[in-house]
mmCIF file of N, CA and C in Angstrom:
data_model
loop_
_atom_site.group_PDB
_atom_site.id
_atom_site.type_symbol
_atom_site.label_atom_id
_atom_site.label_comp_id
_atom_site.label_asym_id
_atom_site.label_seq_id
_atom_site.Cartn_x
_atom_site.Cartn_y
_atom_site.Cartn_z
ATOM 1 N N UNK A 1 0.835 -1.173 0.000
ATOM 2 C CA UNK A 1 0.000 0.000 0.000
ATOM 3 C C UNK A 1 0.881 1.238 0.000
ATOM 4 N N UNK A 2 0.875 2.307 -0.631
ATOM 5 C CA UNK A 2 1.232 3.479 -0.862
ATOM 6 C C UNK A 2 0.778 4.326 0.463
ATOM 7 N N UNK A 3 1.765 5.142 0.433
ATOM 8 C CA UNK A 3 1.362 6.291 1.302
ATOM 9 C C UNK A 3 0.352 7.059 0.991
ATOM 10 N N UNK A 4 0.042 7.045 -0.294
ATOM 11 C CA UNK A 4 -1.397 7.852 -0.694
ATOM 12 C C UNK A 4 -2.628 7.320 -0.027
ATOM 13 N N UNK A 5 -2.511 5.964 -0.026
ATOM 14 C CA UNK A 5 -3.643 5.234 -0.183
ATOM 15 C C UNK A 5 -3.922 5.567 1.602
ATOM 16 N N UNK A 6 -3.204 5.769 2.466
ATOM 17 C CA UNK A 6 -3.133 5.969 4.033
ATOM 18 C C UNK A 6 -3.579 7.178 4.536
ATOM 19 N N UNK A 7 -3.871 8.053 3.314
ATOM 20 C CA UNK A 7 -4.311 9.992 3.858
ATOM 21 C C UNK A 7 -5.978 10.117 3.832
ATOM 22 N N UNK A 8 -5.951 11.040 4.705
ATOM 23 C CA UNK A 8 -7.360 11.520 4.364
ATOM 24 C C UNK A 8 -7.362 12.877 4.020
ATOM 25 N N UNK A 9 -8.542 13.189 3.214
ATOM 26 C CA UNK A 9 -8.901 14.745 2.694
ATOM 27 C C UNK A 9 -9.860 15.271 3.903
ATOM 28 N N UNK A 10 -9.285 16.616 4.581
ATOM 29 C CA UNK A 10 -10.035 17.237 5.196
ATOM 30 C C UNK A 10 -9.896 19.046 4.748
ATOM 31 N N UNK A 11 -10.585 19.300 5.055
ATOM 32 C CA UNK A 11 -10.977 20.526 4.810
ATOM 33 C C UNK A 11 -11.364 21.676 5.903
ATOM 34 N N UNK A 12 -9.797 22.691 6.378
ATOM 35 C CA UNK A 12 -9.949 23.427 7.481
ATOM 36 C C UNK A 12 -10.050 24.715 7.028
ATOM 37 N N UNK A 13 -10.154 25.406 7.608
ATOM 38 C CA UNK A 13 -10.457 27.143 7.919
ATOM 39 C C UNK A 13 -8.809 27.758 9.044
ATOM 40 N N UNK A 14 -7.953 28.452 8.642
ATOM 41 C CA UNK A 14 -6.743 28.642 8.845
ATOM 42 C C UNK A 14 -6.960 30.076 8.885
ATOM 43 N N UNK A 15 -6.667 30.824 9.731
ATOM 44 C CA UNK A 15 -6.315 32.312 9.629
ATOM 45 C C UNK A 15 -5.268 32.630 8.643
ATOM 46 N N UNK A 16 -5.360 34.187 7.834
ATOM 47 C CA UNK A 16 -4.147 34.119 7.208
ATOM 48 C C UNK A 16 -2.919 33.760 7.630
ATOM 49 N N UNK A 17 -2.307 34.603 8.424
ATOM 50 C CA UNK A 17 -1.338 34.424 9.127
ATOM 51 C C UNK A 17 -0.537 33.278 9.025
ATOM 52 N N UNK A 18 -1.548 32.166 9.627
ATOM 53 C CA UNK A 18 -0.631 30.403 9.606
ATOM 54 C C UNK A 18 -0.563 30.130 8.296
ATOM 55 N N UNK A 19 -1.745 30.611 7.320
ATOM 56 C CA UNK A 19 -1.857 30.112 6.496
ATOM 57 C C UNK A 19 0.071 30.185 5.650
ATOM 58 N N UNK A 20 0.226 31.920 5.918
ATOM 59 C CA UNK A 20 1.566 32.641 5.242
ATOM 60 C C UNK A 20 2.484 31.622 5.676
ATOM 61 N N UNK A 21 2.312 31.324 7.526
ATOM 62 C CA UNK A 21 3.812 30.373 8.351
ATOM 63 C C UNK A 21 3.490 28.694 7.661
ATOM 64 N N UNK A 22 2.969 28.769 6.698
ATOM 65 C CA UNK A 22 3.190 27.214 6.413
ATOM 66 C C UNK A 22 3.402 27.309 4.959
ATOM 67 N N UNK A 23 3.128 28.169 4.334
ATOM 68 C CA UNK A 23 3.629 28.326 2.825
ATOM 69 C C UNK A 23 4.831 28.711 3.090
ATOM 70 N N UNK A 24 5.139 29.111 3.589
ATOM 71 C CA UNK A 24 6.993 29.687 4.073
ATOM 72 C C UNK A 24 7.556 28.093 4.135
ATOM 73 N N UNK A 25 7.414 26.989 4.197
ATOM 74 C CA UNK A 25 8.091 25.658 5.117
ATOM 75 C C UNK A 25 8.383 25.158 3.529
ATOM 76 N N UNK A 26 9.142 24.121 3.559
ATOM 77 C CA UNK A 26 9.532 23.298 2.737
ATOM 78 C C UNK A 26 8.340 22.569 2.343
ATOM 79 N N UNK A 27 8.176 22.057 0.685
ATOM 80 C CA UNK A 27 7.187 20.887 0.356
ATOM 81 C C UNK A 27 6.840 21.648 -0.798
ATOM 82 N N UNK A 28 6.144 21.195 -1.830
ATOM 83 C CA UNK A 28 6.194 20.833 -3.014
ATOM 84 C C UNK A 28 4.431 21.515 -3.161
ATOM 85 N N UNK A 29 3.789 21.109 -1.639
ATOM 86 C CA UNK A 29 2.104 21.758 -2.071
ATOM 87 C C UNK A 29 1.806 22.203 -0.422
ATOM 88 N N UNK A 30 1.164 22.694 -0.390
ATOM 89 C CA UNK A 30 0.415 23.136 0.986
ATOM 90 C C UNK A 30 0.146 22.045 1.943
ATOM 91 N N UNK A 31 -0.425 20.629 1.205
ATOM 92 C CA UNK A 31 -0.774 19.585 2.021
ATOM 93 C C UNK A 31 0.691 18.769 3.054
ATOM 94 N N UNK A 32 2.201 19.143 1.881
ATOM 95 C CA UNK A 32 3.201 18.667 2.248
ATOM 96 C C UNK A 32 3.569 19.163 3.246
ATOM 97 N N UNK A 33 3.483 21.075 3.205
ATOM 98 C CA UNK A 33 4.432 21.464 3.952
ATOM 99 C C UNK A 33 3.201 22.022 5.348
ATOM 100 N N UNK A 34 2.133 21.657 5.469
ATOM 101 C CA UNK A 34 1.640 21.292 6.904
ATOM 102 C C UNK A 34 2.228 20.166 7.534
ATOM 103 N N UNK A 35 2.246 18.665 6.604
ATOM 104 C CA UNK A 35 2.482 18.067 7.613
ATOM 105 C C UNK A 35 3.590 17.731 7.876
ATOM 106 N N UNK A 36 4.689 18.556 7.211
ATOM 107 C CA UNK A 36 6.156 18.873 7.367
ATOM 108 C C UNK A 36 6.261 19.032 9.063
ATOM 109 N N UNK A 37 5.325 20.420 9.102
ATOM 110 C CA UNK A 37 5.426 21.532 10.471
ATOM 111 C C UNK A 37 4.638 20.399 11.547
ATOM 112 N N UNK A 38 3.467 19.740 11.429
ATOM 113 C CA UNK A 38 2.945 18.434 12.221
ATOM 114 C C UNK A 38 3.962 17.810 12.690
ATOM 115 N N UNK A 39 4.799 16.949 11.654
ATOM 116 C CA UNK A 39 5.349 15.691 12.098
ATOM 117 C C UNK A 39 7.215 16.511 13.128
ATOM 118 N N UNK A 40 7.438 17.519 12.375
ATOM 119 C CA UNK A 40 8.344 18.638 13.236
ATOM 120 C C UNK A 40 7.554 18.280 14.793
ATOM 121 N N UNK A 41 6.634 18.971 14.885
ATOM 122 C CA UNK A 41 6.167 19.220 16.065
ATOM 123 C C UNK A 41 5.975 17.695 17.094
ATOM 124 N N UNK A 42 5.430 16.524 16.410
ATOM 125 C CA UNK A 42 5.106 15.333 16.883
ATOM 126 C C UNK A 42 6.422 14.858 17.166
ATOM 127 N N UNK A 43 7.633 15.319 16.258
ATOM 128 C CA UNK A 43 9.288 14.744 16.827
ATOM 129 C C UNK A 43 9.569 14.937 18.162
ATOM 130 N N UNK A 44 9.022 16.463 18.244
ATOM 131 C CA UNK A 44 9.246 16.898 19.447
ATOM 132 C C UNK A 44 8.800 16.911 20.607
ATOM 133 N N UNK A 45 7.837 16.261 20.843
ATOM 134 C CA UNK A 45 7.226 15.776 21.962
ATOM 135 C C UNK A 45 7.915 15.014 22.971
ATOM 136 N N UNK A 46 8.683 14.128 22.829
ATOM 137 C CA UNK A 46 10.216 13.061 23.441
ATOM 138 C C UNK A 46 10.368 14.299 24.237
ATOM 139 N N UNK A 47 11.247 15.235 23.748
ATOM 140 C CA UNK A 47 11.977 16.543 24.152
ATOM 141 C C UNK A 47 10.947 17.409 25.011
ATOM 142 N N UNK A 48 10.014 18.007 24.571
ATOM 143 C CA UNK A 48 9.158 18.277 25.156
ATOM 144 C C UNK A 48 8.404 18.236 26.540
ATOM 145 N N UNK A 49 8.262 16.309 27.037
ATOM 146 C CA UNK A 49 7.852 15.807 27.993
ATOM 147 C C UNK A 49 9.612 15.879 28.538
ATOM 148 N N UNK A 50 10.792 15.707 28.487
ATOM 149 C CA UNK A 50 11.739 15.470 29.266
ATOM 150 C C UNK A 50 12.107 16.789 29.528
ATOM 151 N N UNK A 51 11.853 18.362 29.181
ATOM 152 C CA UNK A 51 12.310 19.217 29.489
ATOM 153 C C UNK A 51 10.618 19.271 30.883
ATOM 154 N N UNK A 52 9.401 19.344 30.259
ATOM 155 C CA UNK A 52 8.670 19.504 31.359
ATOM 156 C C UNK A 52 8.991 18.956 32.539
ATOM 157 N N UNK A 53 9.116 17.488 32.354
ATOM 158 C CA UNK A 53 9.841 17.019 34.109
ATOM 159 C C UNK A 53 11.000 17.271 34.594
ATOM 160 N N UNK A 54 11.687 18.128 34.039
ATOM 161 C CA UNK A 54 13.170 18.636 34.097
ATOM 162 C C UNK A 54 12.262 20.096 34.829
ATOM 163 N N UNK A 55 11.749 20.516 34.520
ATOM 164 C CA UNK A 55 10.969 21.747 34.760
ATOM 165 C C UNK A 55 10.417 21.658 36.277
ATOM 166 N N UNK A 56 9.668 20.477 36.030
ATOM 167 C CA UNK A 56 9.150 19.882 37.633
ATOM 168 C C UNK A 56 9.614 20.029 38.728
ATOM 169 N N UNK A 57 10.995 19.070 37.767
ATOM 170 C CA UNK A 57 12.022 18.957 38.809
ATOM 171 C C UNK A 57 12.364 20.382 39.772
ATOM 172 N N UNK A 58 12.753 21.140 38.983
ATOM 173 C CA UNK A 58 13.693 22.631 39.371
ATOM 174 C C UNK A 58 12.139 22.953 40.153
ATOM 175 N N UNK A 59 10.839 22.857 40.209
ATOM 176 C CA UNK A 59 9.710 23.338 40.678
ATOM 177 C C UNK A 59 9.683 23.139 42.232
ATOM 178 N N UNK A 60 9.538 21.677 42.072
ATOM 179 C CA UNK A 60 9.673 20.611 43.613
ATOM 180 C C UNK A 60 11.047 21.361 44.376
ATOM 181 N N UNK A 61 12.392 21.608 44.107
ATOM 182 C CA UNK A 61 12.996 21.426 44.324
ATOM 183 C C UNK A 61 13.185 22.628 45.050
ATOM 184 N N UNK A 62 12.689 24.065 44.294
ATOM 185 C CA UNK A 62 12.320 25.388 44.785
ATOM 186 C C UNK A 62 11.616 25.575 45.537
ATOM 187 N N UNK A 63 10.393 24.516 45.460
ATOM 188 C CA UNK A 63 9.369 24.608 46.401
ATOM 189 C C UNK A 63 9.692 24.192 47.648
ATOM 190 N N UNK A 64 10.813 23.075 47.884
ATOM 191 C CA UNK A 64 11.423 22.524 49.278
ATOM 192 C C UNK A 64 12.393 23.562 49.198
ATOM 193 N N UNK A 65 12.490 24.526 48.329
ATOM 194 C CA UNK A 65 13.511 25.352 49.511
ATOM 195 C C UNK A 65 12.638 26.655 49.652
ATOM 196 N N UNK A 66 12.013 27.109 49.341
ATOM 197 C CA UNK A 66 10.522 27.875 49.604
ATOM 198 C C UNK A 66 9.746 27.300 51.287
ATOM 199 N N UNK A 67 9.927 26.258 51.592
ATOM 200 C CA UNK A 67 9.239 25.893 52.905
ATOM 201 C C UNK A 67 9.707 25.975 53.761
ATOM 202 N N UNK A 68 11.330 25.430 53.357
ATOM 203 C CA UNK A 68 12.399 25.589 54.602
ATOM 204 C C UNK A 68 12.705 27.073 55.051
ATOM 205 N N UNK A 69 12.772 27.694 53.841
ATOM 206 C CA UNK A 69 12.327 29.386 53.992
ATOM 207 C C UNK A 69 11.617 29.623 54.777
ATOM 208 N N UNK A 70 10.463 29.532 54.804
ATOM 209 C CA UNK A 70 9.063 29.836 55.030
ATOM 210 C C UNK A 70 9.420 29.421 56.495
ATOM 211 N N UNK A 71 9.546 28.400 56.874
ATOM 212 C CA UNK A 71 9.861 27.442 58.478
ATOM 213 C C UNK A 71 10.976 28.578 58.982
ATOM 214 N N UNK A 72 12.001 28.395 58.331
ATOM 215 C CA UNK A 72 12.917 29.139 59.158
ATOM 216 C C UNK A 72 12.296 30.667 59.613
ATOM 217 N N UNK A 73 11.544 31.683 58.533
ATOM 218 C CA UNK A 73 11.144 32.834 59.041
ATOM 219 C C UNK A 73 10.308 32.793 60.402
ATOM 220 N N UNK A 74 9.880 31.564 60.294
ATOM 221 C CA UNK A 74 8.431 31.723 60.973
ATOM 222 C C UNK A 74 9.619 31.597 62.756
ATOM 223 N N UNK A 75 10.596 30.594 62.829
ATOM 224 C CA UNK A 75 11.256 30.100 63.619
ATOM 225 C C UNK A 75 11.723 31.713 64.206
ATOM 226 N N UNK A 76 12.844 31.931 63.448
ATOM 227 C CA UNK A 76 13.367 33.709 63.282
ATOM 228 C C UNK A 76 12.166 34.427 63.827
ATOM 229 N N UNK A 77 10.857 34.083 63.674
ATOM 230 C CA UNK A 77 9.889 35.638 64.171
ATOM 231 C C UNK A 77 9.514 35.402 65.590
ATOM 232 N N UNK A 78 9.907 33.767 66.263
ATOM 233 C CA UNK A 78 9.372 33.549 67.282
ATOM 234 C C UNK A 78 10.226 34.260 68.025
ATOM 235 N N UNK A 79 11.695 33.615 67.552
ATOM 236 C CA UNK A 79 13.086 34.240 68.430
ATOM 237 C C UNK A 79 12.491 35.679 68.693
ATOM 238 N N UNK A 80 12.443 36.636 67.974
ATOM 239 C CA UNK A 80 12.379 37.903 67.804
ATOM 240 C C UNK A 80 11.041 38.366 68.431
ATOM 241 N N UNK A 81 10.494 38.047 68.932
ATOM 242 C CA UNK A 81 9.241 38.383 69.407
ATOM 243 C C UNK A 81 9.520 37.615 71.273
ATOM 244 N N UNK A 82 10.236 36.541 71.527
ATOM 245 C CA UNK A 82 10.878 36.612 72.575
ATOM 246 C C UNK A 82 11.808 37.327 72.913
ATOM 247 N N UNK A 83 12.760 38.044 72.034
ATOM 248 C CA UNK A 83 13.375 38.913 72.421
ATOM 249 C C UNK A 83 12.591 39.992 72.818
ATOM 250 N N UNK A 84 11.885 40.569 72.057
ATOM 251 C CA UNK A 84 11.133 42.270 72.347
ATOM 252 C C UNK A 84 10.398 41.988 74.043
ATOM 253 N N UNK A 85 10.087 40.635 73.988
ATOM 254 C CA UNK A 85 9.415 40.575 75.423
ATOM 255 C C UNK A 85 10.426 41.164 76.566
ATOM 256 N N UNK A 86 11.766 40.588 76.320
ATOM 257 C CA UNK A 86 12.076 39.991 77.468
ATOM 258 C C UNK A 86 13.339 41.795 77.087
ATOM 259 N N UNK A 87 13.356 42.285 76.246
ATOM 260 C CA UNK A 87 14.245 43.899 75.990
ATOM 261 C C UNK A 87 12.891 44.749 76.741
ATOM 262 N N UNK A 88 11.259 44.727 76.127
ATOM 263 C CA UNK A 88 10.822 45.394 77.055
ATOM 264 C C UNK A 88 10.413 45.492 78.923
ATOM 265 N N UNK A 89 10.903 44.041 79.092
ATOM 266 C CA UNK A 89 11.068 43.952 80.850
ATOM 267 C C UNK A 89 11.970 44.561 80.956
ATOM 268 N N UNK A 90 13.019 44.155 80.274
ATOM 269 C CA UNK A 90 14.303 44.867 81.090
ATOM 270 C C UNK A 90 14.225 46.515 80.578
ATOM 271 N N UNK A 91 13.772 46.831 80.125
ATOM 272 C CA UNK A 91 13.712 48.521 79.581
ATOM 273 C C UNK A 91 12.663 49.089 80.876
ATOM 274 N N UNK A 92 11.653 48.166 81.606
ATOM 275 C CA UNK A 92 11.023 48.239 82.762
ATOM 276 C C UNK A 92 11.682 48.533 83.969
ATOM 277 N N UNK A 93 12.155 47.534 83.798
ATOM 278 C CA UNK A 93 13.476 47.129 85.353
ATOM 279 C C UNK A 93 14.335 48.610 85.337
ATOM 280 N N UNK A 94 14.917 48.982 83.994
ATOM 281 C CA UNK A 94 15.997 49.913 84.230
ATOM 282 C C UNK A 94 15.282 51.432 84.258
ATOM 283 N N UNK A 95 13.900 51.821 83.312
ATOM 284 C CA UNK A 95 13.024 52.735 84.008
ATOM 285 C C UNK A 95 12.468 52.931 85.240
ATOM 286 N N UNK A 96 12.262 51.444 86.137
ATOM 287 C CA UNK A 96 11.716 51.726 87.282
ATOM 288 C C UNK A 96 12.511 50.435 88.245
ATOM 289 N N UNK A 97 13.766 51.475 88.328
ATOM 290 C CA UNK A 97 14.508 49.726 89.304
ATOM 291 C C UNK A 97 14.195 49.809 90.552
ATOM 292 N N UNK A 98 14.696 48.840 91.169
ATOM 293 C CA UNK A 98 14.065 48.044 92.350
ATOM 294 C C UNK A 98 14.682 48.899 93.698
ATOM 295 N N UNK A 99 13.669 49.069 94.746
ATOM 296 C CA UNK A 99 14.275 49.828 95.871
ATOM 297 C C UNK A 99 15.665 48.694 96.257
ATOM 298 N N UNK A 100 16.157 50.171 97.103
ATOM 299 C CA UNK A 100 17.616 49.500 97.546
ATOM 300 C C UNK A 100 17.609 47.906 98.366
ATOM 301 N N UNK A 101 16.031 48.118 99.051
ATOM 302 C CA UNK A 101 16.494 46.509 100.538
ATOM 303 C C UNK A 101 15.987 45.393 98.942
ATOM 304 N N UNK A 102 15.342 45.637 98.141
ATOM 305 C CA UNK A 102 14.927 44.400 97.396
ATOM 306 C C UNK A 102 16.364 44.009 96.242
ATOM 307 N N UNK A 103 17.163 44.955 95.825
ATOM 308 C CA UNK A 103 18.281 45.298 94.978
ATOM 309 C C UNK A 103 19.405 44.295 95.560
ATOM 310 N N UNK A 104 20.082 44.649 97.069
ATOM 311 C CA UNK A 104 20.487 43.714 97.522
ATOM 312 C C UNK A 104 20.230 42.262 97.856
ATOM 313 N N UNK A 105 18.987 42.195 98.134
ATOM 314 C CA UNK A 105 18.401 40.734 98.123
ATOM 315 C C UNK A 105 18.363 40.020 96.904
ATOM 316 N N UNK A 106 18.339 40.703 95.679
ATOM 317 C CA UNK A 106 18.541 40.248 94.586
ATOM 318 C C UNK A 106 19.874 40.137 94.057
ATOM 319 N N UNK A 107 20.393 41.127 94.709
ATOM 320 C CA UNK A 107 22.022 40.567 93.945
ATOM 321 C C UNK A 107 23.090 39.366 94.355
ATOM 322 N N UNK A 108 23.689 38.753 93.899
ATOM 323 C CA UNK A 108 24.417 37.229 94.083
ATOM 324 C C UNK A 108 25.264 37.764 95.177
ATOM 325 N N UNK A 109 25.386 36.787 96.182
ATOM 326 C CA UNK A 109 26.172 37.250 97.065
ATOM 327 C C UNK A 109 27.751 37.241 96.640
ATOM 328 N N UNK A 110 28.403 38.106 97.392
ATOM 329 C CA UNK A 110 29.800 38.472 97.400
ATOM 330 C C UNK A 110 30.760 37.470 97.783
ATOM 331 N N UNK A 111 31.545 37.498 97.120
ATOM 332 C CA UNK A 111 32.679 36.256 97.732
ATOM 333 C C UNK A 111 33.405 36.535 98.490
#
């Protein structure tokens, strides 16, 4: 059987435009050099699917370092929010320090 005998005739509606990007391609008639640009495109699919999961990849991979991000800030805001507590006591203490008999009772004894 011939390759002829394997085609079918269909009949589409093409904007100019594609119509111009496929008369531009290699082939002998219009019918050739579509499915020139088709079977181009169907090569490339192999390539296509291995760059998308290549794509994935770099996605997942951003995204686990996007969380650890995310974790660490959240870690960093706790620190920092125990600090302001414990800078505004002591900004307390040193605005309003402690009478003298409680000062000594608090301080470590002397060697």
């Amino acid at each position: 059987m011939g390759n002829i005998d394997r085609t079918v005739s269909k009949t589409i509606r093409l904007p100019l435009d594609l119509v111009a990007y496929i008369e531009l391609q290699n082939g002998e008639n219009f019918s050739q050099q579509l499915q020139g640009i088709l079977n181009d495109y169907r090569s490339g699919d192999a390539d296509r699917q291995k760059r998308l999961a290549e794509y994935q990849r770099s996605i997942d991979r951003y995204k686990n370092i996007y969380t650890r991000l995310v974790d660490d800030y959240a870690e960093a805001f706790d620190v920092m929010q125990n600090m302001q507590w414990y800078l505004r006591r002591l900004k307390t203490l040193v605005d309003n320090p402690l009478p003298e008999s409680e000062t000594a009772a608090a301080s470590p004894p002397a060697i």
